[in-house]
Short mmCIF file of C-alpha atoms and ligand atoms in Angstrom, two decimals:
data_model
loop_
_atom_site.label_atom_id
_atom_site.label_comp_id
_atom_site.label_asym_id
_atom_site.label_seq_id
_atom_site.Cartn_x
_atom_site.Cartn_y
_atom_site.Cartn_z
CA MET A 1 96.14 145.94 88.14
CA GLY A 2 92.19 146.48 87.20
CA PHE A 3 93.85 147.17 83.42
CA SER A 4 96.11 143.80 83.38
CA PHE A 5 93.41 142.08 84.92
CA PHE A 6 90.95 143.51 81.80
CA LEU A 7 93.80 142.41 79.52
CA VAL A 8 94.26 138.56 80.75
CA PHE A 9 90.17 138.72 81.14
CA VAL A 10 90.24 139.52 77.35
CA ALA A 11 92.82 137.02 76.24
CA THR A 12 91.21 134.35 77.93
CA PHE A 13 87.99 135.17 76.14
CA LEU A 14 89.95 135.50 73.00
CA LEU A 15 91.73 132.21 73.56
CA PHE A 16 88.44 130.35 73.81
CA ILE A 17 86.69 131.49 71.21
CA PHE A 18 89.45 130.33 69.19
CA LEU A 19 89.82 127.24 70.50
CA VAL A 20 86.23 126.31 70.61
CA SER A 21 86.19 127.43 66.55
CA LEU A 22 89.22 124.78 65.77
CA TYR A 23 87.53 122.65 68.30
CA SER A 24 84.58 122.59 66.58
CA LEU A 25 85.97 122.15 62.98
CA LYS A 26 87.85 119.04 64.55
CA LEU A 27 84.65 117.76 65.63
CA PHE A 28 82.84 118.17 62.40
CA PHE A 29 85.82 116.81 60.05
CA PHE A 30 87.02 113.81 62.23
CA ASP A 31 84.92 112.83 64.93
CA THR A 32 81.73 112.36 63.28
CA LYS A 33 82.09 108.78 61.69
CA THR A 34 80.70 105.88 63.48
CA THR A 35 83.02 103.99 61.68
CA THR A 36 86.60 103.89 60.16
CA SER A 37 88.15 103.31 57.46
CA THR A 38 89.17 99.63 58.20
CA GLY A 39 84.92 98.85 58.76
CA GLY A 40 85.58 98.56 62.41
CA LYS A 41 83.23 100.08 64.81
CA VAL A 42 83.83 103.31 66.71
CA PRO A 43 82.99 102.80 70.60
CA PRO A 44 79.58 104.69 71.69
CA GLY A 45 79.06 107.99 72.97
CA SER A 46 79.26 111.74 73.15
CA LEU A 47 82.19 114.40 72.70
CA GLY A 48 79.73 116.58 74.69
CA TRP A 49 80.55 120.09 74.50
CA PRO A 50 83.56 121.84 72.14
CA ILE A 51 87.10 121.71 74.28
CA ILE A 52 85.45 121.15 77.73
CA GLY A 53 83.74 117.85 76.25
CA GLU A 54 82.16 115.94 79.12
CA GLY A 55 84.53 117.38 81.24
CA ILE A 56 81.80 119.49 83.34
CA ALA A 57 79.51 115.51 84.42
CA PHE A 58 83.03 114.47 85.05
CA TYR A 59 84.26 117.47 87.47
CA ARG A 60 80.89 117.46 89.02
CA ALA A 61 80.70 113.65 89.71
CA GLY A 62 83.46 113.98 91.71
CA LYS A 63 81.90 116.69 93.46
CA ASN A 64 79.26 115.08 94.71
CA GLY A 65 81.66 112.63 95.98
CA ALA A 66 80.53 110.16 93.74
CA PRO A 67 83.10 110.00 90.47
CA GLU A 68 82.33 106.54 89.70
CA SER A 69 78.59 107.67 88.71
CA PHE A 70 80.46 109.06 85.69
CA PHE A 71 81.32 105.79 84.55
CA PHE A 72 78.33 104.03 85.24
CA GLU A 73 75.92 106.30 83.96
CA ARG A 74 77.58 106.13 80.41
CA ILE A 75 78.16 102.16 80.80
CA LYS A 76 74.81 101.86 81.16
CA LYS A 77 73.35 104.03 78.69
CA TYR A 78 75.68 102.72 75.79
CA SER A 79 75.35 99.13 77.01
CA SER A 80 78.96 99.24 76.44
CA ASN A 81 81.61 98.81 79.18
CA THR A 82 84.01 100.66 76.60
CA PHE A 83 82.54 104.12 75.46
CA LYS A 84 84.25 107.37 74.11
CA THR A 85 84.18 110.26 75.75
CA SER A 86 85.68 113.93 76.03
CA LEU A 87 88.04 115.36 78.61
CA ILE A 88 90.72 117.76 78.75
CA GLY A 89 89.97 118.63 75.49
CA GLU A 90 91.04 115.10 73.67
CA SER A 91 88.53 112.54 72.60
CA ILE A 92 89.27 109.50 74.85
CA THR A 93 88.40 105.98 75.12
CA VAL A 94 87.33 104.50 78.32
CA LEU A 95 87.75 101.42 78.97
CA CYS A 96 85.96 99.78 82.19
CA GLY A 97 85.35 96.80 84.32
CA ALA A 98 88.21 93.88 85.08
CA ALA A 99 88.60 92.94 81.43
CA GLY A 100 89.06 96.46 80.74
CA ASN A 101 91.50 96.90 83.68
CA GLU A 102 93.37 93.35 82.22
CA PHE A 103 93.25 94.39 78.94
CA ILE A 104 95.45 97.40 79.63
CA PHE A 105 97.89 96.01 81.95
CA ALA A 106 98.52 93.09 79.94
CA ASN A 107 99.34 94.97 76.81
CA GLU A 108 101.29 97.59 78.67
CA ARG A 109 104.30 98.95 75.71
CA LYS A 110 102.78 96.56 73.34
CA LEU A 111 99.42 98.20 72.39
CA VAL A 112 99.42 100.82 74.76
CA THR A 113 101.72 103.50 76.48
CA ILE A 114 101.47 106.20 78.93
CA TRP A 115 100.30 109.70 77.94
CA LEU A 116 100.14 112.39 79.90
CA PRO A 117 98.44 115.46 79.38
CA PRO A 118 100.14 118.07 78.15
CA SER A 119 98.83 120.75 80.76
CA ILE A 120 100.55 118.34 82.99
CA LYS A 121 103.66 117.43 81.38
CA LYS A 122 103.95 121.16 81.28
CA ILE A 123 104.53 121.24 84.79
CA LEU A 124 106.18 118.10 85.81
CA ASN A 125 108.70 118.08 82.52
CA SER A 126 111.49 120.07 82.47
CA ASN A 127 111.34 119.64 78.39
CA PRO A 128 107.46 118.96 77.89
CA ASN A 129 108.03 118.66 74.11
CA GLN A 130 111.23 116.68 73.72
CA HIS A 131 109.61 114.17 76.07
CA GLN A 132 106.60 113.47 73.81
CA LYS A 133 106.95 109.73 72.70
CA SER A 134 105.48 109.96 69.13
CA PRO A 135 103.75 106.24 69.17
CA SER A 136 105.93 105.69 66.58
CA SER A 137 108.94 105.24 68.27
CA GLY A 138 106.97 103.65 71.25
CA SER A 139 108.35 99.83 70.96
CA ALA A 140 111.95 101.10 71.38
CA ALA A 141 111.17 103.42 73.70
CA GLY A 142 109.12 101.42 75.68
CA GLU A 143 111.93 98.48 76.40
CA ASP A 144 114.23 101.20 77.64
CA GLU A 145 111.44 102.81 79.80
CA THR A 146 110.74 99.16 80.86
CA LYS A 147 114.48 98.69 82.06
CA MET A 148 114.62 102.57 83.72
CA TYR A 149 111.11 101.59 85.45
CA ARG A 150 112.57 98.09 86.65
CA LYS A 151 115.69 99.92 88.02
CA PHE A 152 113.63 102.26 89.70
CA SER A 153 111.15 100.17 91.87
CA ASN A 154 114.35 98.01 92.71
CA HIS A 155 116.03 101.31 94.10
CA LEU A 156 112.60 101.88 95.86
CA VAL A 157 112.58 98.93 97.30
CA LYS A 158 115.68 99.33 99.19
CA LEU A 159 114.62 102.23 100.61
CA VAL A 160 111.94 100.74 102.16
CA ASN A 161 113.27 100.50 106.05
CA VAL A 162 110.98 99.90 108.76
CA GLY A 163 112.99 101.12 111.38
CA LEU A 164 113.82 104.28 109.71
CA ILE A 165 110.12 105.47 108.76
CA ASP A 166 109.25 104.49 112.78
CA THR A 167 111.97 106.83 114.22
CA ILE A 168 110.29 109.90 112.00
CA ALA A 169 106.93 108.57 112.93
CA ARG A 170 107.59 108.78 116.57
CA LYS A 171 109.46 111.93 116.03
CA HIS A 172 105.91 113.45 114.11
CA PHE A 173 103.94 112.51 116.81
CA GLU A 174 105.89 114.07 119.68
CA GLU A 175 106.27 117.53 117.93
CA ASN A 176 102.72 117.76 116.47
CA TRP A 177 100.43 115.66 118.07
CA GLU A 178 101.64 115.47 121.60
CA ASN A 179 99.31 117.51 124.45
CA GLN A 180 97.23 118.58 121.64
CA LYS A 181 93.32 118.16 122.12
CA GLU A 182 92.48 118.91 118.67
CA VAL A 183 94.07 118.63 115.41
CA THR A 184 93.29 118.62 111.75
CA VAL A 185 94.44 115.39 110.12
CA TYR A 186 95.51 115.75 106.30
CA PRO A 187 97.53 119.22 106.87
CA LEU A 188 99.39 117.05 109.77
CA VAL A 189 99.75 113.81 107.94
CA LYS A 190 100.84 115.39 105.23
CA ASN A 191 103.54 117.20 107.16
CA TYR A 192 104.78 113.61 108.00
CA THR A 193 104.23 112.23 104.75
CA PHE A 194 106.69 114.67 103.01
CA CYS A 195 109.50 115.26 105.43
CA LEU A 196 109.54 111.35 105.70
CA ALA A 197 109.81 111.26 100.98
CA CYS A 198 112.44 114.86 101.48
CA TRP A 199 114.78 112.16 103.65
CA LEU A 200 114.25 109.09 101.99
CA ILE A 201 114.45 110.49 98.60
CA LEU A 202 117.22 113.49 99.45
CA SER A 203 118.36 112.89 102.98
CA ILE A 204 116.97 116.83 103.71
CA ASP A 205 115.34 117.02 107.03
CA ASP A 206 116.32 121.28 107.65
CA ARG A 207 113.13 122.33 108.74
CA THR A 208 113.37 125.67 106.61
CA ARG A 209 114.24 123.91 103.43
CA VAL A 210 111.47 120.98 103.99
CA GLU A 211 109.05 123.97 104.44
CA GLU A 212 110.14 125.55 101.73
CA LEU A 213 109.76 122.65 99.54
CA SER A 214 106.47 122.00 100.60
CA LYS A 215 105.27 125.49 100.01
CA LEU A 216 106.47 124.88 96.57
CA PHE A 217 104.84 121.28 95.97
CA GLY A 218 101.52 123.06 97.26
CA ILE A 219 101.91 125.09 94.65
CA VAL A 220 102.67 122.34 92.27
CA MET A 221 99.85 120.28 93.04
CA ALA A 222 96.80 123.07 93.18
CA GLY A 223 98.28 123.92 89.45
CA LEU A 224 98.03 120.42 88.25
CA MET A 225 94.28 120.61 89.53
CA SER A 226 93.31 123.74 87.73
CA VAL A 227 92.19 124.73 84.87
CA PRO A 228 95.71 124.66 82.42
CA ILE A 229 95.35 128.22 81.34
CA ASN A 230 99.13 129.61 81.18
CA LEU A 231 98.44 133.22 81.59
CA PRO A 232 99.68 135.73 84.43
CA GLY A 233 97.99 135.11 88.13
CA THR A 234 96.55 131.88 86.88
CA LYS A 235 97.33 128.76 88.99
CA PHE A 236 98.67 126.82 86.54
CA ARG A 237 101.30 129.61 86.04
CA ARG A 238 102.47 129.80 89.10
CA ALA A 239 102.43 125.70 89.02
CA ILE A 240 104.92 125.78 86.23
CA LYS A 241 106.99 128.44 87.73
CA ALA A 242 107.43 126.94 91.49
CA ALA A 243 107.95 123.40 89.72
CA LYS A 244 111.07 125.13 87.64
CA ILE A 245 112.01 126.41 91.32
CA VAL A 246 112.14 122.96 92.82
CA ARG A 247 113.97 121.60 89.72
CA LYS A 248 116.95 124.02 89.60
CA ASP A 249 117.25 122.92 93.39
CA LEU A 250 117.55 119.53 92.57
CA VAL A 251 119.86 120.12 90.24
CA THR A 252 121.86 121.97 92.26
CA LEU A 253 121.71 119.05 94.79
CA ILE A 254 122.65 116.57 92.40
CA ARG A 255 125.23 117.97 91.34
CA GLN A 256 126.68 118.37 95.09
CA ARG A 257 126.02 114.87 95.46
CA LYS A 258 128.01 113.80 92.60
CA MET A 259 131.08 115.95 94.41
CA GLU A 260 130.44 114.30 97.90
CA LEU A 261 130.31 110.97 96.02
CA SER A 262 133.36 111.51 93.74
CA THR A 263 135.63 112.22 96.80
CA THR A 264 135.39 109.19 98.04
CA SER A 265 137.59 106.26 96.55
CA SER A 266 134.98 103.61 95.38
CA PHE A 267 131.46 103.93 94.74
CA THR A 268 129.88 101.24 96.84
CA MET A 269 127.01 102.29 98.87
CA GLU A 270 129.28 101.01 102.28
CA LYS A 271 131.60 103.57 101.93
CA LYS A 272 129.73 106.92 101.56
CA PRO A 273 131.31 109.59 103.85
CA LEU A 274 127.44 111.42 104.58
CA ASN A 275 125.63 108.15 104.68
CA LYS A 276 123.25 109.25 102.59
CA GLN A 277 122.05 105.95 101.22
CA ASP A 278 118.90 107.96 99.52
CA LEU A 279 117.23 107.14 96.82
CA LEU A 280 118.94 110.33 94.89
CA THR A 281 122.32 109.02 95.30
CA GLN A 282 121.16 105.40 94.29
CA MET A 283 119.64 107.02 91.09
CA ILE A 284 123.07 109.01 90.65
CA LEU A 285 125.32 105.68 90.95
CA SER A 286 122.97 103.48 88.76
CA GLY A 287 123.86 105.64 86.01
CA GLU A 288 127.65 105.22 86.51
CA ASP A 289 127.37 101.03 86.41
CA GLY A 290 127.79 101.18 82.57
CA GLU A 291 124.09 99.15 82.08
CA ASP A 292 121.73 102.25 81.64
CA ASN A 293 122.20 105.39 79.49
CA VAL A 294 123.68 108.00 82.05
CA MET A 295 120.29 109.97 83.29
CA SER A 296 121.35 113.86 82.42
CA GLU A 297 121.05 116.10 85.70
CA THR A 298 117.66 117.34 84.31
CA ASP A 299 116.23 113.85 83.68
CA ILE A 300 117.16 112.97 87.69
CA ALA A 301 115.66 116.14 88.73
CA ASP A 302 112.43 115.67 86.53
CA LYS A 303 111.95 112.20 87.99
CA ILE A 304 113.23 112.92 91.63
CA LEU A 305 109.87 116.02 91.27
CA GLY A 306 107.34 113.42 90.54
CA LEU A 307 108.67 110.98 92.71
CA LEU A 308 108.45 113.95 95.79
CA LEU A 309 104.97 114.73 94.48
CA GLY A 310 103.80 110.91 93.94
CA GLY A 311 105.46 109.55 97.06
CA HIS A 312 103.45 111.94 99.54
CA GLU A 313 100.36 113.43 98.06
CA PRO A 314 98.72 109.74 97.54
CA PRO A 315 99.69 108.44 100.63
CA THR A 316 98.14 111.35 102.11
CA VAL A 317 94.79 111.06 100.95
CA VAL A 318 95.11 107.69 102.23
CA ILE A 319 95.99 107.55 105.82
CA THR A 320 93.57 110.70 105.95
CA CYS A 321 90.90 108.63 104.73
CA ILE A 322 91.42 105.84 107.36
CA MET A 323 91.29 107.96 109.86
CA LYS A 324 88.27 109.10 109.03
CA HIS A 325 86.54 105.69 108.61
CA LEU A 326 88.77 104.47 112.09
CA ALA A 327 86.66 107.59 113.84
CA GLU A 328 83.16 106.19 112.18
CA HIS A 329 83.19 102.76 112.79
CA PRO A 330 84.47 102.14 116.50
CA GLU A 331 84.20 98.04 115.84
CA VAL A 332 86.54 98.23 113.05
CA TYR A 333 88.76 100.85 115.47
CA ASN A 334 88.89 98.02 118.38
CA GLU A 335 90.19 95.42 116.28
CA VAL A 336 92.81 97.50 114.88
CA LEU A 337 93.84 98.32 118.49
CA LYS A 338 93.92 95.28 119.57
CA GLU A 339 95.95 94.07 116.76
CA GLN A 340 98.55 96.67 117.12
CA THR A 341 98.89 96.19 120.92
CA ASP A 342 99.75 92.99 120.15
CA VAL A 343 102.68 93.77 118.21
CA ILE A 344 103.46 96.14 121.13
CA LYS A 345 103.32 93.11 123.69
CA SER A 346 106.04 91.23 121.94
CA LYS A 347 108.53 94.22 121.77
CA ALA A 348 110.83 95.88 124.22
CA PRO A 349 110.00 99.03 125.35
CA GLY A 350 110.82 101.74 123.12
CA GLU A 351 111.87 99.20 120.49
CA LEU A 352 111.30 100.24 116.93
CA LEU A 353 108.99 98.09 114.97
CA ASN A 354 110.74 95.77 112.00
CA SER A 355 108.99 94.00 108.88
CA ASP A 356 108.09 91.05 111.33
CA ASP A 357 105.94 93.57 112.92
CA ILE A 358 104.43 94.75 109.83
CA GLN A 359 103.62 91.24 108.84
CA LYS A 360 101.42 91.16 111.86
CA MET A 361 99.12 93.90 111.06
CA LYS A 362 96.94 91.83 108.64
CA TYR A 363 93.60 93.51 110.09
CA SER A 364 95.23 96.72 110.07
CA TRP A 365 96.20 96.22 106.14
CA ASN A 366 92.88 95.34 105.55
CA VAL A 367 91.01 98.61 106.68
CA ALA A 368 93.73 100.91 104.84
CA CYS A 369 92.57 98.43 101.40
CA GLU A 370 89.36 99.02 102.05
CA SER A 371 89.70 102.78 102.65
CA MET A 372 91.81 102.30 99.31
CA ARG A 373 88.84 100.86 97.81
CA LEU A 374 86.48 103.48 98.25
CA ALA A 375 88.20 106.54 97.95
CA THR A 376 91.19 105.61 95.40
CA SER A 377 93.61 108.23 95.29
CA SER A 378 94.79 107.43 92.04
CA SER A 379 91.49 106.80 90.52
CA GLY A 380 92.85 105.86 86.45
CA ALA A 381 95.40 107.19 84.27
CA PHE A 382 96.13 107.86 80.15
CA ARG A 383 97.21 105.54 77.74
CA GLN A 384 98.14 106.48 74.02
CA ALA A 385 97.36 103.55 71.30
CA LEU A 386 100.61 102.16 69.75
CA SER A 387 98.71 101.05 66.95
CA ASP A 388 95.61 99.90 65.68
CA PHE A 389 93.76 97.83 67.31
CA THR A 390 90.16 95.97 68.10
CA TYR A 391 88.99 95.91 71.66
CA GLU A 392 85.43 94.08 72.22
CA GLY A 393 84.49 94.52 68.89
CA TYR A 394 85.18 98.36 68.62
CA HIS A 395 88.22 99.64 66.42
CA VAL A 396 90.74 102.00 68.67
CA ALA A 397 93.41 103.83 66.18
CA LYS A 398 96.71 104.17 66.68
CA GLY A 399 97.78 107.44 68.54
CA SER A 400 94.06 107.14 70.38
CA LYS A 401 93.85 108.66 73.92
CA ILE A 402 92.59 105.50 76.38
CA TYR A 403 91.70 106.08 79.93
CA TRP A 404 91.02 103.25 82.22
CA SER A 405 89.72 103.93 86.07
CA SER A 406 89.77 101.63 88.94
CA LEU A 407 86.64 103.32 90.02
CA SER A 408 84.71 101.28 87.45
CA THR A 409 85.52 98.08 89.35
CA HIS A 410 85.95 99.26 93.15
CA LYS A 411 82.65 101.20 93.09
CA ASN A 412 80.87 98.35 91.13
CA PRO A 413 78.11 95.77 92.93
CA GLU A 414 78.78 92.93 90.85
CA TYR A 415 82.61 92.78 92.13
CA PHE A 416 81.61 94.87 95.78
CA PRO A 417 78.67 93.74 97.01
CA GLU A 418 76.93 97.24 98.70
CA PRO A 419 79.59 98.92 97.58
CA GLU A 420 79.29 102.20 99.86
CA LYS A 421 79.61 100.19 102.99
CA PHE A 422 82.86 100.20 104.44
CA LYS A 423 84.03 96.49 105.13
CA PRO A 424 87.59 95.33 105.91
CA SER A 425 86.31 91.82 105.45
CA ARG A 426 86.19 92.23 101.70
CA PHE A 427 89.72 91.58 101.78
CA GLU A 428 90.07 88.26 104.53
CA GLY A 429 90.81 85.36 102.35
CA ASP A 430 91.17 84.90 98.85
CA GLY A 431 90.33 89.02 98.56
CA PRO A 432 88.98 90.83 95.48
CA ALA A 433 88.74 89.30 91.99
CA PRO A 434 91.87 89.51 89.97
CA PHE A 435 91.78 93.07 88.17
CA THR A 436 88.72 94.36 90.15
CA TYR A 437 91.23 95.92 93.12
CA ILE A 438 93.31 98.11 91.64
CA PRO A 439 94.40 100.97 94.02
CA PHE A 440 98.44 100.83 92.77
CA GLY A 441 97.20 99.89 89.20
CA GLY A 442 98.74 96.67 87.21
CA GLY A 443 101.07 95.25 84.83
CA PRO A 444 104.38 96.26 84.54
CA ARG A 445 103.82 100.03 85.39
CA MET A 446 102.00 98.94 88.75
CA CYS A 447 102.78 101.65 91.06
CA PRO A 448 106.49 101.28 92.32
CA GLY A 449 106.07 102.80 95.29
CA ARG A 450 103.63 100.42 96.75
CA GLU A 451 105.63 98.47 99.82
CA TYR A 452 106.67 102.21 100.80
CA ALA A 453 103.19 103.34 100.95
CA LYS A 454 102.24 100.51 102.75
CA LEU A 455 104.73 100.53 105.37
CA GLU A 456 104.07 104.43 106.09
CA ILE A 457 100.78 103.84 106.27
CA LEU A 458 100.73 101.05 108.60
CA VAL A 459 103.67 102.76 110.39
CA PHE A 460 101.21 105.80 111.14
CA ILE A 461 98.41 104.01 111.90
CA HIS A 462 100.59 101.88 114.19
CA HIS A 463 101.40 105.25 116.26
CA ALA A 464 97.94 107.02 115.65
CA VAL A 465 95.66 104.30 117.40
CA ILE A 466 98.37 103.17 119.96
CA LYS A 467 98.22 106.51 121.74
CA TYR A 468 94.60 107.81 121.00
CA ARG A 469 90.85 107.82 120.43
CA TRP A 470 89.61 110.15 118.16
CA GLU A 471 86.36 111.70 116.99
CA LYS A 472 85.15 113.87 114.27
CA LEU A 473 84.35 117.47 114.83
CA LEU A 474 82.15 117.80 112.06
CA SER A 475 79.63 114.96 111.43
CA GLY A 476 77.77 115.14 108.02
CA ASP A 477 79.75 118.09 106.58
CA ASP A 478 82.96 116.72 106.12
CA LYS A 479 82.22 114.33 103.06
CA LEU A 480 84.98 113.46 100.53
CA ILE A 481 84.61 115.38 97.39
CA PHE A 482 87.07 114.29 94.51
CA ASN A 483 89.22 116.99 93.07
CA PRO A 484 90.54 114.36 91.53
CA LEU A 485 91.67 113.27 94.85
CA PRO A 486 89.70 112.44 97.57
CA LEU A 487 89.31 114.30 100.36
CA PRO A 488 87.23 115.73 103.14
CA VAL A 489 86.24 118.94 102.80
CA GLN A 490 87.38 120.48 105.83
CA GLY A 491 90.57 118.76 106.38
CA LEU A 492 89.19 116.30 108.92
CA PRO A 493 89.05 118.03 112.27
CA ILE A 494 89.48 115.44 115.36
CA ARG A 495 89.26 115.62 118.82
CA LEU A 496 91.49 113.13 120.49
CA HIS A 497 91.01 111.45 123.24
CA PRO A 498 94.98 109.97 124.54
CA HIS A 499 94.40 106.38 126.42
CA PRO A 500 94.89 106.34 130.21
CA THR A 501 98.25 105.38 130.79
CA LYS A 502 98.36 102.12 132.82
CA LYS A 503 101.05 101.91 135.61
C1 NAG B 1 105.86 119.52 110.41
O1 NAG B 1 105.62 120.13 111.56
C2 NAG B 1 106.59 120.73 112.75
C3 NAG B 1 106.57 120.59 114.02
O2 NAG B 1 105.21 121.26 113.95
C4 NAG B 1 106.81 121.58 111.94
O3 NAG B 1 108.38 122.46 112.49
C5 NAG B 1 107.37 121.72 109.98
O4 NAG B 1 107.51 123.19 109.85
C6 NAG B 1 106.29 121.13 109.44
N1 NAG B 1 106.43 120.63 108.08
C7 NAG B 1 106.16 120.92 107.03
C8 NAG B 1 106.93 120.43 106.37
O5 NAG B 1 105.21 121.45 107.41
#
């Protein structure tokens, strides 16, 4: 144990030295220019330290609960909404402000395309190298991707079924909240969102199976947020392993499902034997309508893995933050309670929620929107330049990595006066200016799960508010940190006060 630990230490150290030297060379030879061969200006900015770049400043800003300060400090220092930095071992051009967001969304797959850091790819993709799309193959691959993406969004929209979500939410509250005096919100919400995702995506509701999957996803998530060093014992290595196990499970499940589907006479959704009208079935079937290239089993497994992860982590964070804000703002809570009580009044006892009810939850949704503004669960994303282009007078070379961040607008007083204040009224009337409020991204790559997220958030809030008032058990201590997802440090323990039952 002691010796192997020592070996790991030495190996890490050597790797570090090696990378530092490589990177210093790279910086020395390639990153010292301020103008390019074509004469365009390079965006201002500092690449910080070798390898880690400005990563520590970025990390520290998040730890302090103000990740936006990383962006605002640099915008101010360089008097520019576009700047250069270095994160995760890459030189990155950061585009800030509404104009930056608009530019990215409008040029999706024209000038820019999605880029995933290699470490994330290593965990999430079966063939991290094969899927690496070089910028040159961009437009053709981009076309395909657009189609896939649209198809995918359509599948997700079909999944959205308020009654079904309500059924699962009711069961969740019965099992996990009833007769409790104190609960910790974050793990409970995760239980809800994960069970929901497993059911809607895979039709799995077997307790032990869901629990096992949930554990594996916990490991994957921890790895995604760790330092990507692939050595024995690291969170990163464990995450790669856990993701592999999940993918293997999924491939087995896909084969099983294909068998089940092929035993029916026709491929229509109505005639399926087990009524598994979930996303998995839709993805398998969509490969067989002749329109698309058939997705391989590993492709489907990769997509489902990503969906399970994206389908439960971000909504968990959002719901937890809403619960926090409702505890902190009784006047807002009262408004939400009033709205949700009105919804109940129009229904028969025990009747499930439907989409008309969701339409009535306008104020509650504003509260959710304001929570997402303050603690966006996906604060930004990477892109890669498909060709050379000029933006705001700066030259961006083909292949460059680009980052956009919703934080640069969500927390900007120019767009949201007193940005630190929790004010759901910002979303009344016309709401925020275009491209300033982008919790789901925008353009063709806008989050395909946004409708689903809206329903699962509102249905949860409906039940929580109808049943309880609550107060935080920790006052100042439970601040939000961004690591990189915003979370109360202690998971938000609360004391529940059930509403007195009227009879
Ligand atoms: C969710 O909660 C139920 C009831 O407490 C529990 O049996 C189940 O294991 C939990 N599932 C997960 C994934 O945490």
